[in-house]
CSV table of C-alpha atoms in Angstrom, one decimal:
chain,number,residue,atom,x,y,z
H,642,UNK,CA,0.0,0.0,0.0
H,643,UNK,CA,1.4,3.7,-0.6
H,644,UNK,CA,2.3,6.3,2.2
H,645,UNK,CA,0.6,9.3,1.9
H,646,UNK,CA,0.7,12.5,4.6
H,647,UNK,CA,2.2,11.7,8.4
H,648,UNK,CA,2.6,8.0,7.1
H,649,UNK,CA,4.8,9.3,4.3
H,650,UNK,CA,6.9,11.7,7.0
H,651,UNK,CA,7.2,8.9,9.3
H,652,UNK,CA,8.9,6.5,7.0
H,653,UNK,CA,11.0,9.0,5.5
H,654,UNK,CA,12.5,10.4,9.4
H,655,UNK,CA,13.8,13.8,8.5
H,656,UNK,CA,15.0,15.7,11.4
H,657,UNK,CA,12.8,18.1,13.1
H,658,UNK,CA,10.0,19.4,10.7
H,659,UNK,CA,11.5,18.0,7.8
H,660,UNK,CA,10.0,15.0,5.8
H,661,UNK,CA,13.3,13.9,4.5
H,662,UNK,CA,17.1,14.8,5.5
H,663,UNK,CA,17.9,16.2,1.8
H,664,UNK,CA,15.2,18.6,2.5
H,665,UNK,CA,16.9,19.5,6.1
H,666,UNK,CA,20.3,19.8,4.0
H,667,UNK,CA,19.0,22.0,1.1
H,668,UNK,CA,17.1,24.8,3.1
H,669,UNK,CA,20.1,24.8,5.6
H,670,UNK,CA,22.2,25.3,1.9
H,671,UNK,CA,19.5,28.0,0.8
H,672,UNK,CA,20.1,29.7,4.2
H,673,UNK,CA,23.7,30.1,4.1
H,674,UNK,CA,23.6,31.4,0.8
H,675,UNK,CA,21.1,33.9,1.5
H,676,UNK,CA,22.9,34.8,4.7
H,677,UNK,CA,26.2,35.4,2.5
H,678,UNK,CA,24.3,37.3,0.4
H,679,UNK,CA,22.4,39.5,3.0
H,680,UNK,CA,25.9,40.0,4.4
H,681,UNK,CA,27.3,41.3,1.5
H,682,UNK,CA,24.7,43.8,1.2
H,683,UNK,CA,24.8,45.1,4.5
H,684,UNK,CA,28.2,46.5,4.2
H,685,UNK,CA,26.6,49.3,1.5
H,686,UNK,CA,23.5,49.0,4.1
H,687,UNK,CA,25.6,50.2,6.8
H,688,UNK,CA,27.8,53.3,4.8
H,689,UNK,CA,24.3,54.6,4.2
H,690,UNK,CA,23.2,53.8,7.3
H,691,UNK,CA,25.6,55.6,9.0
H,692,UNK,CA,26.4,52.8,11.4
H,693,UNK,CA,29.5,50.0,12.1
H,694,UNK,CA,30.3,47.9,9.1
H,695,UNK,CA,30.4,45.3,11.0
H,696,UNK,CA,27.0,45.6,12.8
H,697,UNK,CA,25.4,45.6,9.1
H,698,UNK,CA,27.3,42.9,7.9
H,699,UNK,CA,25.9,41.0,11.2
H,700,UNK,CA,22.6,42.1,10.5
H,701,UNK,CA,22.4,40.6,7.5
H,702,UNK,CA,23.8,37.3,8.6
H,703,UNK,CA,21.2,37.1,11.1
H,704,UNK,CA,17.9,38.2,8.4
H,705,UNK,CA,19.5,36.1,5.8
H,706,UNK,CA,19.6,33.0,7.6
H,707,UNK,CA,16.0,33.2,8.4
H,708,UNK,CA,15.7,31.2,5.1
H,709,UNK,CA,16.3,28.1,7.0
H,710,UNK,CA,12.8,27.6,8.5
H,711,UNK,CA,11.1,28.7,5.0
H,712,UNK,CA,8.9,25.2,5.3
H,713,UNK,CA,7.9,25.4,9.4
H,714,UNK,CA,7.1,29.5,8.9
H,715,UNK,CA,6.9,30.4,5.4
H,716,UNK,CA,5.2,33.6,6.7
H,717,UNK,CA,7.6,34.9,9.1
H,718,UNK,CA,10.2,34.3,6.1
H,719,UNK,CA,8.1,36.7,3.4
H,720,UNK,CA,7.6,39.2,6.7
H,721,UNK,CA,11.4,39.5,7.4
H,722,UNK,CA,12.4,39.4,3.4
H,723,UNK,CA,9.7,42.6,3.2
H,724,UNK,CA,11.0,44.2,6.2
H,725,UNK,CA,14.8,44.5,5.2
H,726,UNK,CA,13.3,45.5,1.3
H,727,UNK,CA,14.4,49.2,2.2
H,728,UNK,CA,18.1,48.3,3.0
H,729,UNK,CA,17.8,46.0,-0.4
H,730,UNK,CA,18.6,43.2,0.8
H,731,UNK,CA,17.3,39.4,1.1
H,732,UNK,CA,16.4,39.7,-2.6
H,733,UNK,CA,16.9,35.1,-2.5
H,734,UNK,CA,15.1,35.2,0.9
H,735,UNK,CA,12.5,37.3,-0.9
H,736,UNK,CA,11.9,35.4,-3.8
H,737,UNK,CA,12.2,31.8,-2.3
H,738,UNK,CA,10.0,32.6,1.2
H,739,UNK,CA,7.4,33.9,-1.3
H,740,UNK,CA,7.8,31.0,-3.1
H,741,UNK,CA,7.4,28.6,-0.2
H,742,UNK,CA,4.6,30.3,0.7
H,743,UNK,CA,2.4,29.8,-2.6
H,744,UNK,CA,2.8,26.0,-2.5
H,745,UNK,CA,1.9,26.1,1.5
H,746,UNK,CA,-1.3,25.1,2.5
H,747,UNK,CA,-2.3,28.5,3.9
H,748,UNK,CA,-5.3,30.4,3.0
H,749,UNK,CA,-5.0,32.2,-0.3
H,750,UNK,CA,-6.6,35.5,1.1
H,751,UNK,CA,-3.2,35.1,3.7
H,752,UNK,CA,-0.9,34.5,0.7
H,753,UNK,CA,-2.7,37.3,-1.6
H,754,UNK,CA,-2.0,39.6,1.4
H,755,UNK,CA,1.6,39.3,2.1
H,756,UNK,CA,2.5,38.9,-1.7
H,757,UNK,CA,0.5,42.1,-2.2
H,758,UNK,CA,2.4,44.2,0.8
H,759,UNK,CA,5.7,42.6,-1.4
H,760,UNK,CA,5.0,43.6,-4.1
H,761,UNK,CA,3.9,46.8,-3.1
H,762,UNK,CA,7.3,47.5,-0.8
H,763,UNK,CA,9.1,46.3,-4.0
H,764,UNK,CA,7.5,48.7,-6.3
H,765,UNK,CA,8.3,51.9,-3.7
H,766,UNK,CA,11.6,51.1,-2.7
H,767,UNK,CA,12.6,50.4,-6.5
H,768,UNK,CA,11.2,53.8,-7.2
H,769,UNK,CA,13.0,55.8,-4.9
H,770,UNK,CA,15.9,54.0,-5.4
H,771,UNK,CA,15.5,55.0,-9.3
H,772,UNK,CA,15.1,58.1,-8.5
H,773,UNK,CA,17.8,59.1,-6.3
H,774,UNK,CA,20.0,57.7,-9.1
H,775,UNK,CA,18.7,59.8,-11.6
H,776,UNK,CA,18.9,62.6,-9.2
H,777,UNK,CA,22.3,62.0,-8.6
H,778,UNK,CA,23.3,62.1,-12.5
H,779,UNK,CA,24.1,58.1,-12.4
H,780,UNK,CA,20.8,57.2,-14.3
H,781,UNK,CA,20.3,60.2,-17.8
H,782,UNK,CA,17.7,57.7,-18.8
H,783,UNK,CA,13.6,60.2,-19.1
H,784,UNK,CA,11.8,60.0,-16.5
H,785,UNK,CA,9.6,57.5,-18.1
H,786,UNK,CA,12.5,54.6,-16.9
H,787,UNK,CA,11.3,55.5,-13.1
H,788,UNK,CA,7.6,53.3,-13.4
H,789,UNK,CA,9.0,51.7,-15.8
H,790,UNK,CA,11.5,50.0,-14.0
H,791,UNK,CA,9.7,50.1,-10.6
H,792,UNK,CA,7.2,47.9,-12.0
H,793,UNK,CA,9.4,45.5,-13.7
H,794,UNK,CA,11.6,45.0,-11.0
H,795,UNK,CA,8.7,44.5,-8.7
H,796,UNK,CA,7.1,41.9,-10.8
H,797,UNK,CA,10.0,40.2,-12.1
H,798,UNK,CA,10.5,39.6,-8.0
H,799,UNK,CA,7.5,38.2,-7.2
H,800,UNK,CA,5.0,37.3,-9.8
H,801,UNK,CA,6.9,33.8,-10.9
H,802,UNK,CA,7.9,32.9,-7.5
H,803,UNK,CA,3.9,33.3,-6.9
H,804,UNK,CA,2.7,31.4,-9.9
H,805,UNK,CA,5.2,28.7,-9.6
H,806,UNK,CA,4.5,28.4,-6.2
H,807,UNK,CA,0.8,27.9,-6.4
H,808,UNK,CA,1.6,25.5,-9.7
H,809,UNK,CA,3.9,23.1,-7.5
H,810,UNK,CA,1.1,23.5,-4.3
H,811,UNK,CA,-1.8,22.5,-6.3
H,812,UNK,CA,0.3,19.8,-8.2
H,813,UNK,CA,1.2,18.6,-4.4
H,814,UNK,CA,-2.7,18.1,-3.4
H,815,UNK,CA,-3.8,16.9,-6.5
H,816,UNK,CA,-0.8,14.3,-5.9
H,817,UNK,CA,-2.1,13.3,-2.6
H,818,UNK,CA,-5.4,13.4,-3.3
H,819,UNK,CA,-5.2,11.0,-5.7
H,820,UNK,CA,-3.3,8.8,-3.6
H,821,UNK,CA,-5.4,8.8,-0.8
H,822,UNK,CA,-8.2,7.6,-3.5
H,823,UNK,CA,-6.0,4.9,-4.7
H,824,UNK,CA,-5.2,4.0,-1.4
H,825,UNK,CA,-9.3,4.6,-0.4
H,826,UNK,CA,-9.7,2.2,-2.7
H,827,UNK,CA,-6.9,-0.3,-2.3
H,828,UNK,CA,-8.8,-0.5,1.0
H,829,UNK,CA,-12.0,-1.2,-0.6
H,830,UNK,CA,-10.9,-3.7,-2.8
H,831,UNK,CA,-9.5,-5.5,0.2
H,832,UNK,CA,-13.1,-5.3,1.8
H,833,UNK,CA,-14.9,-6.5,-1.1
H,834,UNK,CA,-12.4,-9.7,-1.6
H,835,UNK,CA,-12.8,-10.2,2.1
H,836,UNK,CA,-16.6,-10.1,1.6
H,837,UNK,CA,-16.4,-11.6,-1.6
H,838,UNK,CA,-14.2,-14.9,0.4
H,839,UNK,CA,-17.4,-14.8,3.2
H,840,UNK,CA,-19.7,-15.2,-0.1
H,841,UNK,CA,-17.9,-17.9,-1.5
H,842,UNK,CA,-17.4,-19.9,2.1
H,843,UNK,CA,-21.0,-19.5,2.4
H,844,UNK,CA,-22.3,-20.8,-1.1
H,845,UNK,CA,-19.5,-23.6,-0.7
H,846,UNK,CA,-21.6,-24.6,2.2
H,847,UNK,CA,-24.9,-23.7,0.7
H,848,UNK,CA,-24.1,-26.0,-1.9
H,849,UNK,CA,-22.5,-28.4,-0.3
H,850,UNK,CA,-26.0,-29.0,1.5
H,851,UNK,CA,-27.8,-29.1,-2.1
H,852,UNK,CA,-25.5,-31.5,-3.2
H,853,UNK,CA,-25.8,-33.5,0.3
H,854,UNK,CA,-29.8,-32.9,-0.2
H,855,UNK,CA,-29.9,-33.8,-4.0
H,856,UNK,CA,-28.0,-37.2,-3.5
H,857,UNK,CA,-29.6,-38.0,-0.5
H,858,UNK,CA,-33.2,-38.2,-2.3
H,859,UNK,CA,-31.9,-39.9,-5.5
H,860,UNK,CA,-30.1,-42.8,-3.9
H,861,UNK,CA,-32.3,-42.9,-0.1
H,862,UNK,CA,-36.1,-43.8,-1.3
H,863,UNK,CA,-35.0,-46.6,-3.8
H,864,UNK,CA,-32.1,-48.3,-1.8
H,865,UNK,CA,-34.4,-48.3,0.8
H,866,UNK,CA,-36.7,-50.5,-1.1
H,867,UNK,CA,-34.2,-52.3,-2.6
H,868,UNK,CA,-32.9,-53.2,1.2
H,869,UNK,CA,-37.0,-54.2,2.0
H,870,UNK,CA,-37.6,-56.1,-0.9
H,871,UNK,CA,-34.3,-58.0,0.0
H,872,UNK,CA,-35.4,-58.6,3.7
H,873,UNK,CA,-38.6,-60.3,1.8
H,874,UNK,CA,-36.8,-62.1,-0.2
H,875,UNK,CA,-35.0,-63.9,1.7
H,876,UNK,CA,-38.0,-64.5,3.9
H,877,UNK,CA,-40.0,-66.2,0.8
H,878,UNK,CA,-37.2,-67.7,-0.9
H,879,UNK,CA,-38.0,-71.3,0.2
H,880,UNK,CA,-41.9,-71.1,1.0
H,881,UNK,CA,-42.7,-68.8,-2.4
H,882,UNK,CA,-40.5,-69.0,-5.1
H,883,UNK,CA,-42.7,-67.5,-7.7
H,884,UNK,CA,-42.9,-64.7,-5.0
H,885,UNK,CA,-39.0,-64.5,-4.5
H,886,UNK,CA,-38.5,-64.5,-8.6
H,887,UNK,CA,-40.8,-61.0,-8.8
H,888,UNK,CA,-39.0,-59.5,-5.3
H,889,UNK,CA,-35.9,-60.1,-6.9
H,890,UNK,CA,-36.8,-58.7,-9.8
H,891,UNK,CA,-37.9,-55.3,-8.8
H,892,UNK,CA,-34.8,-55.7,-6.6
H,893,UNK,CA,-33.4,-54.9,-9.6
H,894,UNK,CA,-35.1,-53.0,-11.3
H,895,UNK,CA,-35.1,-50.5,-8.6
H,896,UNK,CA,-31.2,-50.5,-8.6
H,897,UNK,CA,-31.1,-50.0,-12.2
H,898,UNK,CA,-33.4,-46.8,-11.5
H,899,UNK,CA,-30.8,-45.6,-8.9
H,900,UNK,CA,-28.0,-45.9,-10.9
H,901,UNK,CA,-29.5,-44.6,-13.8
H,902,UNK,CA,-30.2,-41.3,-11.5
H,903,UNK,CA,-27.1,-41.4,-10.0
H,904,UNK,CA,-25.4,-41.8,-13.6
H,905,UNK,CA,-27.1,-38.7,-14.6
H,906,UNK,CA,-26.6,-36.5,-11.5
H,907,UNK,CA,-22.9,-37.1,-11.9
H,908,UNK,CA,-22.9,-36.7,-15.4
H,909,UNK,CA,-23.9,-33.6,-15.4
H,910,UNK,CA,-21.5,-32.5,-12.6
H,911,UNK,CA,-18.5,-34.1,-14.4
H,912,UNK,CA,-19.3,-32.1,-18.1
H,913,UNK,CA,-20.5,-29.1,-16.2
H,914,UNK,CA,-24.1,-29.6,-17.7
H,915,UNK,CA,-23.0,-28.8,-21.1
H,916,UNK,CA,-21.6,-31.5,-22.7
H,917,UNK,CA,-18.0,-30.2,-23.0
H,918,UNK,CA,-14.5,-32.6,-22.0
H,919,UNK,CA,-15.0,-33.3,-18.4
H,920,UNK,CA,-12.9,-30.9,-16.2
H,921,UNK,CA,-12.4,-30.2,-12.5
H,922,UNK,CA,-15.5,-28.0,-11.7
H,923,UNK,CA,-15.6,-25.6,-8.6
H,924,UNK,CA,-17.9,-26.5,-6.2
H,925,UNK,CA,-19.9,-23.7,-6.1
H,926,UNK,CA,-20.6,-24.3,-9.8
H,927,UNK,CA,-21.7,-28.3,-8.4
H,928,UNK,CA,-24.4,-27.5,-6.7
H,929,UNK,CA,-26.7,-26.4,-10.0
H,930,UNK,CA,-26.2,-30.1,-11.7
H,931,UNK,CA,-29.2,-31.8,-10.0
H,932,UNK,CA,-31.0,-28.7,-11.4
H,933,UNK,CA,-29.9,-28.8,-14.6
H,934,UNK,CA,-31.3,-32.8,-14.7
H,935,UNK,CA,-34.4,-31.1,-13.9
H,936,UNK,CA,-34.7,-28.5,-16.3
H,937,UNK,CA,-33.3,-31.3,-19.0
H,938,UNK,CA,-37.1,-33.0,-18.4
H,939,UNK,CA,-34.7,-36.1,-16.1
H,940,UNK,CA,-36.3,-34.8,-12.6
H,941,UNK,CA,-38.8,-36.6,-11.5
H,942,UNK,CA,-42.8,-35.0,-11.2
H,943,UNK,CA,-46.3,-35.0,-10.5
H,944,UNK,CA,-47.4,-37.6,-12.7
H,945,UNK,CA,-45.1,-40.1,-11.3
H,946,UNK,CA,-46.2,-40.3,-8.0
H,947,UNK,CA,-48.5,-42.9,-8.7
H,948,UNK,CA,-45.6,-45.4,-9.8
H,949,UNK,CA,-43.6,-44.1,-6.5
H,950,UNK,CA,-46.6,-45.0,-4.4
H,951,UNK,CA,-47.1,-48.3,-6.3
H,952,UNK,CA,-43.0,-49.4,-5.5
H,953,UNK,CA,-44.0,-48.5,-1.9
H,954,UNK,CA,-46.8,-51.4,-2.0
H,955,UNK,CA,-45.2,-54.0,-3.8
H,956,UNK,CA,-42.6,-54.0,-1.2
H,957,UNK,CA,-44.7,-54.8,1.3
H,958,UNK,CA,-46.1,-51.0,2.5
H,959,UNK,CA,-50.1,-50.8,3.0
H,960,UNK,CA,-49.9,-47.6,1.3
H,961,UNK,CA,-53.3,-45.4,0.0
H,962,UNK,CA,-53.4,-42.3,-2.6
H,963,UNK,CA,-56.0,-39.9,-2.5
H,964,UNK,CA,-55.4,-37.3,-4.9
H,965,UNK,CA,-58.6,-34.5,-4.7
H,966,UNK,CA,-58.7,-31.1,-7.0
H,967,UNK,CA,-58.2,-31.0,-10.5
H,968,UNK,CA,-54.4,-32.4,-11.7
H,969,UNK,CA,-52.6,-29.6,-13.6
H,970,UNK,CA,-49.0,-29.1,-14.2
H,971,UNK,CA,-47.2,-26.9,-12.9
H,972,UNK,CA,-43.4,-25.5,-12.3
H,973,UNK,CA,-40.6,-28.4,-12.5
H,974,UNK,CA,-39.0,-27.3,-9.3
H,975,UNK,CA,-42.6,-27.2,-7.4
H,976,UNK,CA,-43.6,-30.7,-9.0
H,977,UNK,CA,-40.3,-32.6,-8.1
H,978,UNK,CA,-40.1,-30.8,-4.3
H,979,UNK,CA,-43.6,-32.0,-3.9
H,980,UNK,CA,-42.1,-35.6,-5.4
H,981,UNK,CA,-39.8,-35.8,-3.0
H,982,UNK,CA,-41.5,-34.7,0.2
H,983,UNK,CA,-43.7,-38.0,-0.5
H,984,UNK,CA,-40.6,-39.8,-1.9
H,985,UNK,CA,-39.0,-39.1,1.8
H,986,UNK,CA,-42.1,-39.9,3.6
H,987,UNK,CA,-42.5,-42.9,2.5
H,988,UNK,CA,-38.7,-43.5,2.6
H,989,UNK,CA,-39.2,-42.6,6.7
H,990,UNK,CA,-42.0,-45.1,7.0
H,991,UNK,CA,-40.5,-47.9,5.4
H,992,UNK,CA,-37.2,-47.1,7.7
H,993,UNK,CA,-39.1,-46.5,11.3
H,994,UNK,CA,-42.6,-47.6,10.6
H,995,UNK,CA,-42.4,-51.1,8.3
H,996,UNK,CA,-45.9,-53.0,7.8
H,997,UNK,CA,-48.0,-49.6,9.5
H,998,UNK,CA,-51.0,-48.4,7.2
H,999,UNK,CA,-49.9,-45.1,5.3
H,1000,UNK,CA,-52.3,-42.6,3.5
H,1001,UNK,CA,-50.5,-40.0,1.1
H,1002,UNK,CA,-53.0,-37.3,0.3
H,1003,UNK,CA,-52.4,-34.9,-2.3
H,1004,UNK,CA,-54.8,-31.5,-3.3
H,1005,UNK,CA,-54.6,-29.6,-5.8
H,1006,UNK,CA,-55.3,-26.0,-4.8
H,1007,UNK,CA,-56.1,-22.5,-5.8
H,1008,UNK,CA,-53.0,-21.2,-6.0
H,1009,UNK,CA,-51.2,-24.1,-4.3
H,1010,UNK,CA,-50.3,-27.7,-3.6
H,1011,UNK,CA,-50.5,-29.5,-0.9
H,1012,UNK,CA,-49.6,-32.7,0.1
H,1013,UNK,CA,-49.6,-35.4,3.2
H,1014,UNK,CA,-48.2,-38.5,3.9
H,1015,UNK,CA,-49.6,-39.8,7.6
H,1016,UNK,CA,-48.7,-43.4,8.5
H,1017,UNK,CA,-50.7,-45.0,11.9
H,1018,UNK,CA,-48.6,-47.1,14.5
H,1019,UNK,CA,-45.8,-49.7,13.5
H,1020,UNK,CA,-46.9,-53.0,14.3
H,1021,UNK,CA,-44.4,-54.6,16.9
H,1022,UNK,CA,-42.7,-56.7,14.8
H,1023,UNK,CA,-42.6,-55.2,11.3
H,1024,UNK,CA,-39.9,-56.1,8.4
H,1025,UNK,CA,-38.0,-53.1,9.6
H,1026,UNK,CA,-36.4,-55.0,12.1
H,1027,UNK,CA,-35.4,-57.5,9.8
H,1028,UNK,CA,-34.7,-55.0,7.4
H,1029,UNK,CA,-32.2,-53.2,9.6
H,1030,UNK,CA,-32.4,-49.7,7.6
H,1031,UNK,CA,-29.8,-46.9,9.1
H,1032,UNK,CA,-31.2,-43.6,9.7
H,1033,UNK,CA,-29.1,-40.3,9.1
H,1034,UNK,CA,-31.2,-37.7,10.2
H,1035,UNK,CA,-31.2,-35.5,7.2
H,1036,UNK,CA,-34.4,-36.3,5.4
H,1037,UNK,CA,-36.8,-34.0,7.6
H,1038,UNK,CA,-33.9,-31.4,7.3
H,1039,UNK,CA,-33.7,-31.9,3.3
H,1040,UNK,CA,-37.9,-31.7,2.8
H,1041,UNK,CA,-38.1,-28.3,4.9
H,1042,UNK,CA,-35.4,-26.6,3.4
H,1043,UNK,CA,-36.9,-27.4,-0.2
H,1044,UNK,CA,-40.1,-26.1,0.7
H,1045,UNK,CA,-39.3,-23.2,2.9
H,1046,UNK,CA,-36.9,-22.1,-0.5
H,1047,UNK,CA,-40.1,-22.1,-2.5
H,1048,UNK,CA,-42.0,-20.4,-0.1
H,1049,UNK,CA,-44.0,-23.1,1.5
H,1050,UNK,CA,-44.9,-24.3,5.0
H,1051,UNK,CA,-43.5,-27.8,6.4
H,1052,UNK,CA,-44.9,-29.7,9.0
H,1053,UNK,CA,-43.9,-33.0,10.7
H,1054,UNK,CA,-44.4,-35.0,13.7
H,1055,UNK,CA,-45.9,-37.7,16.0
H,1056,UNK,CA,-49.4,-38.2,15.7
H,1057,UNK,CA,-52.2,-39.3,18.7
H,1058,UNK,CA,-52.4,-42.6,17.5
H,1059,UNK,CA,-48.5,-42.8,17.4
H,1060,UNK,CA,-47.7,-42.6,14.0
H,1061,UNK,CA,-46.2,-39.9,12.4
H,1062,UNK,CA,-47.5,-37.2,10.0
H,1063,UNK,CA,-45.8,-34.9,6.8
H,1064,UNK,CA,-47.4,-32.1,5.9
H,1065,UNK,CA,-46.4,-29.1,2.9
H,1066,UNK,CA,-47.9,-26.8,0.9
H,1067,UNK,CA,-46.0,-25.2,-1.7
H,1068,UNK,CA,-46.8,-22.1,-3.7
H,1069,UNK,CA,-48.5,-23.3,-7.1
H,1070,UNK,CA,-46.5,-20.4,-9.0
């Protein structure tokens, strides 16, 4: 990041009020020249003065060398330099104070003041000075020379010290302004990376528990069959044959289903959906596969629920459908959530309820879906024993997110009669 201001002075460590030491070492330069020079010109100072050579000379040692604080009190500098204009002297000091001054950050009616009482002390002592020459038969020039030179003298000594000043100060702040914007927004590119990181952790996880979610329904509801059709079957494989043959057939068939699912799913997340060379995809980019099955006409809807409830019963499930309204279609992500809130239902009851009556109830709404699956008591000894199905939790969790996303209500839990009921209704649009 870039220094700007007391960050700048800090790393450079100039002595006293100096930003660097090459500063320090030219104004301590400037002022012994213009103490040399003031020097010089206090010797004629003096003879007209009437007073010690030496005092003059000592005199302008001590104005010259005011120079040296030109940067901590530019004014006081341009004050001094116009109060020894008289003894003409300080004509560096003069120039250089006034230019230190423009470029400071002082007010410009402050600056406009004290070049203006310069100026002006210029312009009179030139034009006396002028005079008396003229007077004295040094200068046969008209008098016309008299303002003429006054006023060239007086702006040749301070107009381009003045401009050039203010040049180089208004160069300086737009300098640092525009370095405190890029640092203004060095910072806020930091913060929006940093925010931009949060986003990213947070969709990782967001999909991560879409991808958890989406794999979960695929694979759970048929291997879950497939693991209660084998539990029959190897109950009936010596008393039924016929009975084993048809269980072990839709053993199969069911497996077939979830690979075919579970082909697709990762299909889509190893091309990236559009049939291009596989390549590594990020995860955030993972999440969309299952939806883009959907939107390819793969997900499952509506229309098959009736085949979903009919798998339930040949494995063994007493299992009802009631469906009441008028069937109409409507959004692919609203049919297959309302598909796999049954799908999971069911999936529940065959897990913690095997052999118990189950009614799945589906109404087609104004406006809305809604849909129940309700299951009564588990007998006491029910193939889920046999079965030995593992539970992980999530499928409760999986349904409510789904339908909370689409802006639906979700309800689950124990009935009266000790069963357990799954209600939703989803938003029809």
């Amino acid at each position: 990041m870039t220094t700007t201001g007391e960050e700048d002075t800090a790393a450079r460590g100039g002595p006293l009020w100096w930003a660097r030491r090459r500063s320090a070492a030219f104004d301590w330069s400037l002022g012994f020249v213009s103490a040399v020079e003031c020097a010089v010109e206090g010797v004629p100072f003096a003879r007209d003065a009437g007073i010690p050579v030496a005092a003059g000379v000592v005199f302008g040692l001590l104005a010259g060398s005011v120079l040296v604080v030109r940067r901590k009190w530019p004014i006081a500098v341009v004050l001094v330099a116009i109060a020894i204009t008289p003894a003409q002297m300080g004509y560096l000091m003069g120039i250089v104070g006034l230019y230190t001054l423009a470029a400071s950050e002082l007010p410009r009616r402050i600056i406009a003041s004290l070049a203006g009482m310069q100026l002006v002390g210029t312009l009179i002592v030139t034009f006396v000075r002028v005079r008396q020459s003229m007077d004295q038969g040094r200068l046969t020039i008209g008098d016309w020379f008299i303002p003429f030179a006054a006023i060239t003298t007086s702006l040749g000594l301070t107009a381009p010290p003045l401009l050039l000043g203010l040049y180089v100060g208004a160069r300086r702040r737009l300098m640092e302004s525009l370095r405190e914007r890029a640092d203004s927004l060095e910072r806020e590119l930091q913060l929006l990376a940093e925010r931009a990181e949060e986003r990213a952790e947070w969709a990782r996880g967001e999909e991560r528990t879409r991808i958890a979610r989406e794999m979960h329904d695929v694979v759970a509801h048929r291997v879950s069959l497939m693991v209660v059709h084998a539990a029959a079957l190897q109950a009936v494989a010596r008393k039924d044959p016929e009975k084993a043959v048809r269980n072990a057939a839709l053993v199969g068939d069911m497996g077939r289903q979830a690979l075919t699912e579970l082909r697709e799913m990762l299909g889509v997340l190893r091309s990236g959906g559009a049939g291009e060379r596989a390549v590594p995809a990020p995860l955030v980019a993972v999440g969309v596969a299952a939806a883009v099955v959907v939107e390819e006409g793969e997900g499952p809807c509506l229309s098959e629920l009736e085949e979903l409830v009919g798998q339930s019963a040949a494995a063994g499930m007493v299992v009802e459908l009631l469906v009441e309204g008028e069937a109409r279609s409507y959004a692919p992500d609203v049919e297959q959530t309302a598909y796999r809130v049954v799908q999971e239902a069911l999936t529940n009851v065959h897990k913690h309820a095997g052999g118990a009556k189950t009614h799945v109830r589906l109404a087609h709404r104004v406006g809305e879906i809604a849909m129940q699956v309700e299951n009564g008591a588990p007998p006491e000894m029910g193939s889920v024993l046999s079965a030995g199905l593992p539970s992980g939790g999530n499928g409760l969790v999986g349904m409510k997110e789904r339908v909370v996303a689409l802006g639906g209500v979700f309800v689950s839990g124990p009935t009266e009669a000790g069963g357990f009921r799954v209600s939703a209704v989803i938003p029809a649009s």
